[in-house]
Each structure stands twice: as structure tokens, then as C-alpha cells.
XYZ file of C-alpha atoms in Angstrom:
662
model
C -34.204 26.751 7.040
C -30.740 26.548 8.533
C -28.788 25.799 5.334
C -27.024 28.991 4.578
C -24.065 26.912 5.904
C -24.424 25.258 2.328
C -24.950 27.611 0.147
C -26.115 31.156 0.317
C -26.407 31.180 -3.389
C -28.945 27.906 -4.292
C -32.070 27.418 -2.976
C -31.771 24.673 -0.516
C -34.508 24.133 2.230
C -35.906 21.380 4.331
C -39.148 19.448 3.794
C -42.236 20.337 5.762
C -41.488 23.677 5.862
C -42.694 26.837 3.835
C -40.250 28.721 1.401
C -40.850 31.648 -0.714
C -40.726 32.172 -4.091
C -41.302 36.423 -5.671
C -42.607 36.283 -9.526
C -42.079 39.483 -11.264
C -44.693 39.993 -13.429
C -44.780 42.038 -16.925
C -48.253 42.934 -16.795
C -51.060 43.051 -13.633
C -52.565 38.746 -13.655
C -55.856 38.635 -15.902
C -58.674 37.809 -14.549
C -58.883 33.967 -15.494
C -55.532 33.671 -14.891
C -53.651 31.647 -12.434
C -49.571 30.609 -11.293
C -48.789 27.009 -10.928
C -45.568 25.035 -9.869
C -43.899 22.296 -11.619
C -41.382 20.076 -10.046
C -39.026 17.474 -11.682
C -37.069 15.501 -9.665
C -35.279 12.747 -12.110
C -37.909 12.394 -14.852
C -40.788 12.363 -12.461
C -42.549 15.505 -12.641
C -45.463 17.364 -10.322
C -47.704 20.196 -10.849
C -49.000 21.978 -8.382
C -51.141 24.839 -7.219
C -53.479 26.450 -4.140
C -54.369 24.496 -1.947
C -53.330 22.085 1.660
C -52.452 19.323 3.020
C -49.947 16.682 2.752
C -48.981 17.291 -0.563
C -47.178 20.118 -2.681
C -49.168 23.340 -2.630
C -48.530 26.862 -2.771
C -50.121 29.821 -1.193
C -49.923 33.655 -3.195
C -50.192 37.213 -2.358
C -50.230 39.766 -5.365
C -48.618 43.420 -4.381
C -48.317 46.083 -7.858
C -46.315 43.895 -10.135
C -45.246 41.218 -7.635
C -46.508 38.086 -6.555
C -44.855 36.337 -3.771
C -45.586 32.524 -3.745
C -45.464 31.250 -0.278
C -44.195 27.385 -1.583
C -45.045 24.556 0.578
C -43.689 20.661 0.446
C -44.751 17.606 2.404
C -42.768 16.409 5.168
C -42.577 12.767 3.293
C -41.201 14.759 0.069
C -38.305 13.182 -1.653
C -35.086 14.569 -0.534
C -32.742 15.243 -3.478
C -32.191 17.735 -6.349
C -35.143 19.212 -8.011
C -36.000 21.552 -10.784
C -38.950 24.056 -10.365
C -40.650 26.474 -12.421
C -44.330 28.299 -12.592
C -46.351 28.722 -15.141
C -49.011 31.215 -16.118
C -51.605 28.999 -16.961
C -55.539 30.038 -18.479
C -57.939 26.837 -17.583
C -55.695 24.146 -18.469
C -54.068 25.942 -21.107
C -50.173 26.617 -20.337
C -49.651 30.473 -21.298
C -46.137 31.141 -20.348
C -43.500 28.893 -18.020
C -40.183 30.455 -16.457
C -36.936 28.474 -17.226
C -36.501 25.757 -14.809
C -34.248 26.184 -11.828
C -32.468 23.960 -9.770
C -33.526 23.697 -5.521
C -32.642 21.195 -3.266
C -34.232 19.765 -0.401
C -33.076 18.309 2.637
C -34.321 16.010 5.650
C -35.664 18.372 8.391
C -35.693 17.249 12.113
C -36.776 20.482 13.119
C -40.464 19.627 11.543
C -42.658 17.382 13.950
C -44.025 15.932 11.236
C -40.960 14.706 9.567
C -39.861 10.734 10.252
C -36.208 12.458 11.253
C -37.493 14.790 14.002
C -35.576 15.447 16.905
C -37.841 16.321 19.891
C -34.933 18.676 21.350
C -33.688 21.171 19.569
C -30.694 22.089 20.796
C -29.083 19.577 20.100
C -29.370 19.454 17.048
C -26.277 22.309 16.910
C -24.436 18.985 17.704
C -25.897 16.284 15.600
C -26.665 18.126 12.339
C -25.196 21.794 12.490
C -21.713 20.597 13.951
C -18.914 20.129 11.106
C -16.181 19.956 14.265
C -16.029 16.202 16.435
C -14.324 13.463 18.435
C -14.111 10.395 17.128
C -12.921 7.912 20.470
C -9.677 5.155 19.842
C -7.441 3.359 21.580
C -8.217 0.935 24.602
C -10.618 0.183 27.157
C -8.638 1.841 29.736
C -6.681 4.294 27.343
C -9.680 6.126 25.515
C -8.573 9.350 24.035
C -11.077 11.704 21.256
C -9.620 12.281 17.801
C -10.119 15.697 16.315
C -12.565 15.086 13.187
C -13.506 17.127 10.667
C -17.462 16.032 9.247
C -17.035 19.489 7.086
C -20.929 18.484 5.706
C -21.341 22.041 4.917
C -18.120 22.650 2.891
C -18.447 23.598 -0.852
C -19.493 20.269 -2.886
C -20.437 18.256 -0.485
C -23.860 18.083 -0.406
C -23.742 17.813 -4.022
C -21.392 14.116 -3.394
C -24.111 13.239 -0.834
C -26.896 13.959 -3.584
C -24.135 12.046 -5.743
C -23.640 9.146 -3.612
C -27.292 8.100 -3.445
C -27.554 8.506 -7.076
C -24.941 5.882 -7.773
C -27.027 3.464 -5.206
C -27.427 0.304 -7.366
C -30.981 0.071 -7.038
C -31.105 4.190 -7.958
C -29.419 2.598 -11.347
C -31.464 -0.392 -11.606
C -35.176 0.220 -10.842
C -35.206 4.507 -10.886
C -39.226 4.700 -10.618
C -38.999 2.151 -7.543
C -35.906 3.817 -5.738
C -37.330 7.582 -5.977
C -40.854 6.197 -3.946
C -38.504 5.563 -1.264
C -36.484 8.468 -1.247
C -38.369 9.978 1.689
C -38.002 7.584 4.139
C -34.735 8.136 6.417
C -34.251 3.839 7.207
C -34.265 3.506 2.865
C -31.906 6.523 2.135
C -29.582 5.281 5.815
C -29.247 1.989 4.926
C -28.424 3.119 1.239
C -25.523 5.416 2.443
C -24.102 2.755 4.601
C -23.975 0.654 1.727
C -22.434 3.217 -0.830
C -19.838 4.300 2.107
C -17.416 1.216 1.625
C -16.578 0.096 -1.567
C -17.307 -3.297 -1.226
C -20.539 -4.071 -3.359
C -21.183 -1.264 -5.913
C -18.572 1.325 -6.528
C -18.883 2.853 -2.885
C -16.528 5.584 -1.503
C -14.161 3.887 0.831
C -11.926 1.048 0.049
C -11.146 -0.993 3.520
C -7.626 -2.285 4.801
C -6.745 -3.171 7.916
C -2.943 -3.870 7.778
C 0.149 -2.119 5.790
C 1.440 -1.847 3.440
C -1.464 0.734 2.112
C 0.169 0.845 -1.243
C -1.160 3.040 -4.093
C -3.612 4.895 -0.789
C -3.217 6.777 2.349
C -2.631 5.268 5.150
C -6.212 5.089 7.519
C -4.673 6.636 10.805
C -4.067 10.152 8.564
C -7.292 11.076 7.540
C -8.648 13.818 9.787
C -11.867 15.311 7.305
C -14.721 13.447 5.647
C -13.884 16.382 2.897
C -10.989 15.125 0.911
C -12.610 11.595 0.961
C -15.820 12.772 -0.982
C -13.859 15.069 -3.002
C -11.450 12.462 -4.397
C -14.667 9.642 -4.539
C -16.403 12.544 -6.427
C -13.769 12.872 -9.094
C -11.980 9.386 -9.421
C -15.637 7.417 -9.503
C -13.807 5.101 -8.053
C -13.488 3.537 -3.762
C -11.010 5.913 -2.302
C -7.530 4.089 -0.731
C -7.951 3.179 2.603
C -10.301 3.656 5.526
C -10.739 1.140 8.632
C -14.178 1.745 10.532
C -13.642 5.273 12.329
C -13.068 6.362 8.623
C -16.397 4.817 7.439
C -18.287 5.913 10.352
C -17.066 9.654 10.212
C -17.850 9.866 6.462
C -21.318 8.427 7.171
C -21.452 10.937 10.061
C -21.018 13.482 7.343
C -23.378 12.304 4.539
C -26.668 11.469 6.742
C -25.777 15.241 8.254
C -25.517 16.867 5.555
C -28.623 15.194 4.270
C -30.303 16.234 7.718
C -30.552 12.931 9.704
C -29.283 13.661 13.300
C -26.223 11.547 13.737
C -23.370 10.812 15.772
C -20.550 8.835 15.991
C -20.347 5.601 18.585
C -16.943 3.731 19.753
C -17.463 0.282 21.203
C -14.464 -0.683 23.544
C -13.999 -4.742 23.382
C -16.366 -5.254 20.537
C -16.490 -8.614 19.499
C -16.986 -9.935 16.292
C -19.399 -12.738 15.792
C -18.693 -14.552 12.684
C -21.092 -17.362 13.576
C -23.965 -16.055 15.176
C -23.716 -18.299 18.726
C -23.680 -14.957 20.411
C -20.102 -15.990 22.065
C -16.401 -15.728 21.403
C -14.149 -18.167 20.920
C -10.527 -17.376 21.679
C -8.241 -20.369 21.156
C -4.254 -19.855 22.771
C -1.242 -21.740 22.400
C 1.418 -21.661 24.591
C 3.716 -23.017 21.565
C 3.071 -19.459 20.453
C 1.418 -21.306 17.149
C -1.577 -19.619 14.819
C -4.725 -18.406 16.790
C -7.932 -19.427 15.657
C -9.033 -15.959 14.609
C -12.718 -16.865 13.375
C -14.097 -14.847 16.089
C -12.042 -12.031 17.399
C -12.133 -8.940 19.964
C -11.485 -5.660 18.792
C -9.690 -3.190 20.397
C -12.700 -0.699 19.562
C -15.200 -0.352 16.793
C -16.673 2.751 15.768
C -20.205 2.904 13.377
C -22.947 5.570 13.940
C -25.963 6.020 15.280
C -28.865 7.895 13.294
C -32.270 9.670 14.947
C -35.698 9.132 12.940
C -39.001 7.216 13.687
C -38.860 3.553 12.551
C -42.308 2.975 10.588
C -41.973 -0.299 9.259
C -41.678 -1.868 12.943
C -44.110 -1.891 15.935
C -44.333 0.950 17.911
C -41.568 1.978 20.246
C -38.953 0.869 18.256
C -38.397 4.754 16.920
C -35.284 7.026 18.193
C -31.574 6.211 18.019
C -30.957 3.713 15.338
C -27.218 1.959 14.714
C -25.652 2.283 11.203
C -22.447 0.579 10.420
C -21.144 1.023 7.130
C -17.919 -0.761 7.769
C -17.672 -3.895 5.535
C -17.578 -6.760 8.269
C -20.838 -9.157 6.946
C -23.537 -8.695 4.349
C -27.158 -7.531 4.924
C -29.552 -8.516 2.136
C -27.023 -8.991 -0.037
C -24.884 -6.260 0.471
C -22.266 -5.156 3.343
C -23.814 -2.872 5.878
C -25.966 -3.430 8.842
C -28.879 -1.367 10.195
C -30.551 0.783 11.384
C -31.187 -1.248 14.258
C -32.665 0.329 17.264
C -31.172 0.540 20.190
C -34.030 -0.365 22.113
C -33.968 -3.904 20.397
C -30.452 -4.165 21.139
C -30.839 -3.446 24.566
C -33.696 -5.986 25.103
C -32.418 -8.587 23.154
C -35.343 -8.551 20.240
C -33.083 -10.453 17.752
C -36.069 -10.838 15.352
C -36.520 -6.855 14.849
C -35.046 -5.502 11.389
C -32.210 -4.698 10.889
C -29.445 -7.096 11.755
C -30.077 -6.934 15.822
C -28.017 -10.099 16.575
C -24.796 -8.963 15.280
C -25.227 -5.564 16.883
C -26.126 -7.798 20.294
C -23.249 -9.561 19.913
C -20.384 -6.534 19.425
C -22.004 -5.055 22.997
C -22.815 -8.166 24.791
C -21.289 -11.651 23.766
C -19.833 -13.798 26.137
C -15.836 -14.431 25.665
C -14.610 -18.366 25.925
C -10.435 -18.626 25.835
C -9.364 -22.557 25.430
C -6.194 -23.797 25.030
C -4.889 -26.030 22.625
C -3.453 -29.353 24.295
C -0.798 -31.165 22.786
C -2.950 -34.139 22.188
C -4.610 -31.585 20.275
C -7.787 -31.302 22.454
C -8.561 -28.199 22.883
C -9.623 -27.418 26.982
C -11.583 -24.567 27.870
C -9.285 -22.326 30.210
C -12.362 -19.416 31.572
C -15.184 -17.507 30.583
C -16.418 -13.709 30.667
C -19.990 -12.000 30.100
C -18.767 -8.884 31.255
C -16.023 -7.739 29.206
C -17.692 -7.208 25.725
C -19.258 -3.907 24.789
C -17.402 -1.450 27.391
C -17.388 2.415 27.720
C -19.650 2.361 24.510
C -19.255 6.480 24.035
C -20.007 9.011 21.938
C -18.693 13.197 21.865
C -20.656 15.033 24.124
C -23.255 17.607 22.579
C -21.903 20.139 25.034
C -18.074 19.861 24.434
C -15.422 17.778 23.115
C -15.448 15.638 26.145
C -16.604 12.213 26.348
C -20.542 10.799 26.965
C -20.589 7.340 27.874
C -23.566 5.932 26.326
C -23.101 2.164 27.464
C -26.362 1.890 29.686
C -28.466 2.713 26.483
C -27.081 -0.466 24.780
C -27.600 -3.092 27.844
C -28.839 -3.229 31.334
C -25.811 -3.198 34.330
C -23.612 -5.792 33.562
C -24.808 -8.709 36.293
C -27.673 -7.242 37.184
C -31.076 -9.352 37.507
C -32.037 -7.795 34.361
C -29.008 -8.101 32.353
C -29.133 -11.742 32.937
C -32.901 -11.507 31.639
C -32.013 -10.271 28.623
C -29.087 -12.248 28.346
C -31.146 -15.922 28.689
C -34.254 -13.960 25.739
C -31.046 -13.723 23.497
C -30.828 -17.641 23.668
C -27.407 -17.254 25.332
C -25.842 -19.695 27.372
C -24.623 -19.394 30.872
C -21.586 -20.708 31.416
C -19.809 -21.556 35.176
C -16.580 -20.716 36.215
C -14.827 -23.687 38.044
C -14.815 -23.075 41.480
C -11.346 -25.170 41.991
C -9.795 -22.136 40.834
C -8.439 -19.239 43.593
C -6.387 -17.623 41.913
C -6.902 -14.450 40.323
C -4.803 -13.417 37.391
C -4.760 -8.971 36.389
C -2.720 -7.493 34.148
C -2.510 -3.604 33.989
C 0.091 -1.321 32.443
C 2.404 0.253 35.486
C 4.425 2.412 32.928
C 2.890 6.333 33.688
C 2.133 6.964 30.184
C 5.684 6.393 28.767
C 4.038 3.692 26.801
C 6.047 5.070 23.695
C 9.113 3.553 25.253
C 7.981 0.834 27.915
C 5.435 -1.084 28.824
C 5.067 -2.747 32.565
C 2.610 -4.824 34.155
C 0.611 -7.894 35.989
C -0.017 -9.822 39.193
C -0.986 -12.965 41.245
C -4.013 -12.728 43.899
C -3.914 -15.578 45.770
C -7.633 -16.118 47.514
C -7.788 -18.936 48.887
C -6.563 -20.413 52.759
C -3.364 -22.076 51.629
C 0.009 -21.532 49.820
C -0.067 -22.394 46.110
C 2.826 -22.935 43.131
C 2.100 -21.366 40.231
C 3.857 -21.485 36.528
C 3.162 -17.424 34.839
C 3.874 -17.042 31.232
C 3.520 -13.645 29.572
C 3.509 -13.032 25.751
C 3.575 -9.842 24.197
C 2.852 -9.267 20.762
C 1.987 -6.324 18.416
C -1.679 -6.182 17.098
C -3.839 -4.406 14.478
C -6.868 -2.229 16.782
C -8.942 -5.308 15.306
C -7.100 -8.096 16.596
C -4.976 -9.226 14.042
C -1.830 -10.475 14.532
C 1.669 -8.703 13.760
C 4.563 -10.188 15.514
C 5.853 -11.422 18.741
C 7.816 -8.609 20.877
C 8.303 -10.782 24.159
C 7.786 -14.354 26.211
C 8.799 -15.329 29.784
C 7.883 -18.376 31.780
C 8.463 -17.883 35.733
C 7.508 -19.891 38.913
C 5.858 -18.304 42.191
C 4.437 -19.116 45.134
C 1.761 -17.061 46.458
C 0.994 -17.113 50.015
C -2.937 -17.947 51.314
C -4.554 -14.510 51.144
C -1.249 -12.534 49.637
C -0.770 -10.466 46.054
C 2.623 -11.575 43.880
C 3.123 -8.609 41.612
C 5.696 -9.395 38.640
C 7.226 -7.071 36.248
C 7.659 -7.461 32.507
C 9.393 -4.228 31.091
C 9.021 -3.859 27.098
C 11.567 -2.004 25.649
C 11.170 -0.081 22.348
C 13.832 -2.117 20.973
C 11.830 -5.270 21.266
C 8.484 -4.050 19.748
C 9.870 -1.458 17.182
C 9.661 -3.522 13.839
C 6.842 -5.594 14.699
C 4.023 -2.637 16.032
C 1.878 -1.025 13.560
C 0.214 2.535 12.933
C -2.184 1.746 15.535
C 0.125 1.799 18.517
C -1.351 -1.387 20.515
C 0.635 -4.189 22.259
C -1.001 -7.141 23.292
C -0.280 -8.872 26.743
C -1.489 -12.197 27.292
C -0.714 -13.978 30.855
C -1.297 -17.969 31.703
C -1.516 -18.896 35.500
C -1.164 -23.080 35.837
C -1.787 -23.231 39.308
C 0.145 -26.800 40.521
C -2.061 -29.960 41.087
C -5.225 -28.371 39.125
C -5.757 -28.775 35.667
C -7.693 -25.569 35.146
C -5.824 -22.501 33.796
C -6.107 -18.918 33.879
C -5.652 -16.477 30.931
C -6.265 -13.166 31.197
C -5.475 -10.432 28.588
C -5.352 -6.565 27.822
C -4.348 -4.714 25.203
C -1.844 -1.342 25.571
C -2.155 1.368 23.205
C 1.409 2.963 22.975
C 1.482 6.909 23.750
C 1.995 9.795 21.182
C 3.974 13.227 21.259
C 2.081 16.123 20.722
C 1.796 18.861 18.085
C 2.314 22.172 19.086
C -0.277 24.864 17.242
C 0.132 28.746 17.974
C -2.270 31.364 16.350
C -0.879 34.657 17.276
C -3.580 37.398 17.195
C -6.808 37.594 16.044
C -8.475 35.366 13.188
C -10.732 37.652 11.044
C -13.123 36.437 8.161
C -11.395 36.675 4.588
C -8.354 38.024 6.087
C -5.131 36.386 6.231
C -3.351 34.647 9.644
C 0.035 32.814 10.308
C -0.212 29.746 11.876
C 2.923 27.943 13.548
C 3.144 24.374 14.094
C 5.876 22.340 15.675
C 7.122 18.747 16.637
C 9.584 17.012 18.597
C 10.752 13.547 17.761
C 10.537 11.670 21.529
C 12.265 8.573 19.837
C 15.092 7.292 19.904
C 15.723 6.833 16.298
C 15.917 9.174 13.792
C 12.526 9.837 11.632
C 12.390 9.803 8.162
C 9.526 11.146 5.139
C 7.924 13.440 7.335
C 5.443 15.336 6.526
C 2.653 17.822 7.888
C -1.311 17.603 6.476
C -3.501 20.491 7.827
C -7.018 21.298 6.721
C -10.137 22.879 8.612
C -13.616 23.680 7.589
C -14.735 27.108 7.003
C -10.601 27.686 7.164
C -8.592 25.925 3.970
C -8.583 22.493 2.362
C -6.627 20.041 2.672
C -2.288 20.528 1.894
C 0.532 18.861 2.483
C 3.781 19.917 3.589
C 7.187 17.627 3.632
C 9.663 17.749 5.672
C 12.899 17.168 4.171
C 15.764 15.008 5.589
C 15.737 13.033 8.981
C 14.819 14.134 12.338
C 17.105 13.543 14.769
C 16.232 12.038 18.404
C 14.981 15.326 20.490
C 15.023 17.519 17.328
C 12.296 19.793 17.102
C 10.858 20.474 13.539
C 8.644 23.960 12.855
C 6.300 25.017 9.987
C 4.617 28.297 9.596
C 1.669 28.854 7.210
C -0.484 31.177 6.336
C -4.476 30.649 5.802
C -7.531 32.919 4.965
C -10.519 32.238 6.617
C -13.683 31.942 4.496
C -16.036 31.645 7.278
C -17.284 33.371 10.931
C -17.956 31.701 13.866
C -16.207 28.640 16.197
C -13.651 26.643 13.717
C -10.873 23.860 14.621
C -7.756 24.015 12.569
C -6.276 20.204 12.378
C -3.383 19.212 12.180
C -1.803 15.225 11.375
C 2.138 14.482 11.376
C 3.331 10.959 9.737
C 6.910 9.619 9.436
C 8.146 6.180 8.563
C 8.288 5.148 12.216
C 5.819 7.451 14.083
C 2.424 8.040 12.720
C -0.519 9.150 13.481
C 0.185 12.304 15.246
C -2.458 14.601 15.625
C -3.188 18.113 17.156
C -6.000 20.520 17.043
C -6.476 24.081 17.538
C -10.235 25.772 18.384
C -10.427 29.262 16.540
C -12.971 31.830 16.565
C -12.939 33.733 13.264
C -14.699 36.782 13.936
C -16.703 38.815 10.892
C -14.508 42.187 12.421
C -11.470 43.187 14.112
C -12.815 44.166 17.818
C -13.030 47.722 18.437
C -13.017 47.734 22.615
C -8.911 46.065 22.273
C -5.722 46.531 21.118
C -4.312 43.527 22.559
C -4.083 40.458 20.382
C -4.144 37.259 21.817
C -2.393 33.753 20.564
C -4.342 30.393 20.632
C -2.559 27.568 21.272
C -3.704 23.971 20.305
């Protein structure tokens, strides 16, 4: 049943698949006596005997004073905790019953009759069994994979997942109706994404997108779902704090643990359309006054996809479904999103359940840039239909590399089919003004040393005549969700560009200019506005630049052996021109060790290296990931990972020990 990673001591099985019980008899079974199986889930009680079909039934084989009972569960059985006993019956008379024992039933993506059946069994090693993952963050031009410990098979995680289902509001307000729907992955996944955020009914995570993170953990510090779930289970209140990738990762853990194939998704340049018009209106003010933030473009946004059939929809909408636990908009009265079929998103079928218009806009909305003129009038600067929903990414099932799945969400930008879907979804094409022959593009040319400075930008004259331009460049610190934190620099230059020539303008941004305003997301947004002399139309472009972070060094010398103490050496060098205070290393790893913190005393001077030696005892064999996070007052979210092979015994073929580095 592929549940040995969860627990070898308890009976944990998957539905639609037989399992066996051995019954020991003190006396041979007499004529007219038979055995029955009794199952309790909540207040529901089921009694079953021999038979076949789509209900619970059992088959028995006898051998001396033992009976082998083969139990068959239906592929549509309710998932969760059961209590079972065996009864000795004589007709309708109960003669004897064993003590009730606990059994746990999960979804079964290996079973063809289960609604979560996944046709390629090899990929279930990733979408169900893999406890280690990568969540992609950054920007569309600078993507990086952050290691994450899903830990769906760690101690107590399965029990916490069932606790999440039991704490769902309908489970408490209408238990009989809720239990009738515990078989349905659509209903269960919708319950999970509602419960992963704490907005409605005491769910798992409290969201916060800006400092201070008083009374909780800064979202960038988390590396694992396990401590979050454990903390919620103990406190019975929302854990502080989460942001989109944390919400997505925790939901992925819960759904994989329950047996629903799930993967984490990152949408770069993700639109948040608040008014449902399928366009993002951005308002720009040259005087650097407040922006209109009703609609926004997030540097990236993370959600999950789960694989299931959609019996509630017409044929063809099964397969991968978008689910989003980040609390953005309400769906049927709760902060949740999905399940939303990928097919409906790609084809622009906005009337399909659930929440297709919102997800469609996230990956395919138009961007319309507006300028507030001195008289208060709003004038359109530019528009784009190809900048939202870029490089939609998930971890490859074959490695830790990024797999681009943009084509699963939409047709190629600008193609005839994409235009057809665009119009089908009720969007209106906005024609660019042909009078503007100057093209503005912004770039990062800092050779990835973005922790210190950044430099960018060029203007191209595509016309046949020389033009004069005024170029205004503004840089600001923002969160990954586009919240403005503070201005860094502002500059204005007048340039003359010959026909068919390119003018490059460099803006250098020093650490001293942005250090006081940049957030833990380390993102600088540069906005350029070019005004061509003699033309009313202006050009606006934006680029988001994530500042690079230093690396951690992790070394594990020698073989890593199950249940044998292993030493690890971690080191970090301060790359900033200022001291770091309140330094702390956080380490963890599924099957290796639980979350531990190690604080650094005193300041870490510029260029100073700090080291940590620690020991742990691996608890489970196989390929494992050792995760490290470093945080301080001026530098957070520095991650490191080392992949370890935990062996059951020491290799006998070689005396030479390896050194594992990460």
C-alpha cells in the first residue's frame, strides 16, 4: 500500500486495494458460525461479511486455528480514521467481538477506480512519495529553486492532516453530510486549501506580506511544512506567518499525505485582478505620489496543482487542477481557490467550477499603464498582452531542475489560437499607438552581484528621424507581491537618439541607497518613463530585479548510516559592507532530524566567516536532504541544501569515505 514510510506499527492502507487480517481462534469455527467485519468512522457504523462489488466486503481462508481475512474497500470509500473489529456471528446473533483497533484509509492514485488515479505510475514517485522539493521564486528573468521539506511521511503528519479535515467548519456544523463527501477529492481538496489559511475557521497559517513579523516567524525563514503543522496542532490556532509559497507548500504536504497527486506551481509576473475585468490597471505618477494598488502584478505567485477526475463537470475537465490556499479572494464564502481545471484556463471556459476567471487573469490578463497628469486626468501610456503569466514553473519529476509548463496554461502568446481564447474570455484588444517609434527596455547588467549594486536601460529609435527624449528612471524597494516599501533613487536625463540607433543609459544603485528600505524579499523595481519630444504619448517599462544572496557551505564527511551519529559542518561568510547581528542557523531534514536553531553570539563583521558543527542521527534510510537557513538583522533567507544517501549499513567494498558538500 506504499504507506511504510508513514508508520510500520499502525494499519495504514489505501482504498480500492485489498489488505489482510489474521484472526486467531481458540477453537475451530463451528458449523453455522461466520465472521463479519465492523467498521466505525465517526458515528457511522458499517457491518460487512462475504461478497463482492463496490462496497466493503471480505473473503476468508482457514488454516487450522487461524483465519486469513482479505478485506476489500471500495475505491469511493471515505478517507480518514476508522475503527475496526471482527465479530463472530451465528445467524443474526452476536457471539463475540474483538476489541476495536484503529485503521487509516487514504486515497489511492495507483487504483484505476479511484478518482485520483494517475496514469503514469512512475511520476507518483514525485507527486506522492517525494518528501523533498523545490519551490521556484525570484522574478521571470532570475528564477531560483528554493529547497523545501514537505515531510508528508514524518511522525504525526498524517494525524495532523486528518485533524485538519476534522476541524473544517462543515465537518463541525453538519457532520453527516460532511462524512458523505469524505470520498470526493474535489470536496477534500477544497476543504484543505480553505483550512491551510487561518482567515475563516482557525486554519493553519496566518498570512502577512510586510514587516514587522512580531510574534511569529518571518515567512522566508521556513524550510519545511512539518514544524508549521506541528505548531498548529499543538496551539489550535493559526501559525504566524506565511506567504504564498509557504501556503502552497503546506497544502502540497497535506494532499500528498492524503494520497492526492500534487505539485507546487510558480507563476512569474502573476496578476491579481480585483475587479474581474481581466486587465491590470497600473497608475504611474511622475511626482512619485501614491500608486493605485487595486490591481497588482506579483513578481511571482505560488499555488498547487492536484490530479483528479471531475465527476461534477462535463467530460474532459479532469486531470491537473489549480488549487490556491493563499487568502486573496473568497470562493463560496471562504478564502480559497479551486479546484480549477487546467483545460478550462487554457480554453478560456470561465463558467466552469471553480474560480476559473480569477486564475485565467493571473496567467493571461492585459496590463494597461496609465499616467496621472497635473490636471488629474488619467491618460493611457501603454498596454501589453504578453507580460502576465511567464515561465510558469514546477519541479521536474526527474530532478531538482525547473520544468516549464506555461504551455499547459495558455497557447503561445500572439498566436491565432491564443487570440481566439483571448476573445472568447471576453477580453478586448487594445491597439498600441503607431506614432511612437521609440522602444524602451530595462535590463540588469550587474553580473549577478546584485547584493551590492544594479545597472540598466536602453532606448532604441526605430524611426527614420532623430528624436529627443526625456528619460525618467525611478527605483523602489517592493515586496514580491508589489507592495511599495520606499524609494531608492530618482534620475532624469535628456537624450538625443539618431535614427535607427540605440542609446544606453546606466543607473548604478549602491547598497547604501537601498539598504534601509529593501525587504526580506530583496527586490528592487526600476520604472522608466520615456517622453518623446513632439509626441503626446509616453512609454513606460518596469523591471523587477532580485538581489542575489550569498551561499552556505555544508559538508558531511564520511558515510551516512541509519541510526548512527553523523557530523555536519556549516559555514557562512558575510558579503555585506556592514556587520550582521542576531545571526541564527536553522537546520532540518525529513528522516534526518527535526527543526533546530543555533544562534551566533556577537556581530559578524564584513567578510567574516562563521562556522557551525553539529551531529544528528538519521532515522530513515534513502535519499534525504539536509536543509539550512541563515537569518540576521540585515540579511535573511540565505538557504543551503546537501543531498545525503542514508545507508542501512556501512559499505564493505571500500574503506574510503566520501565528503558530501552542499
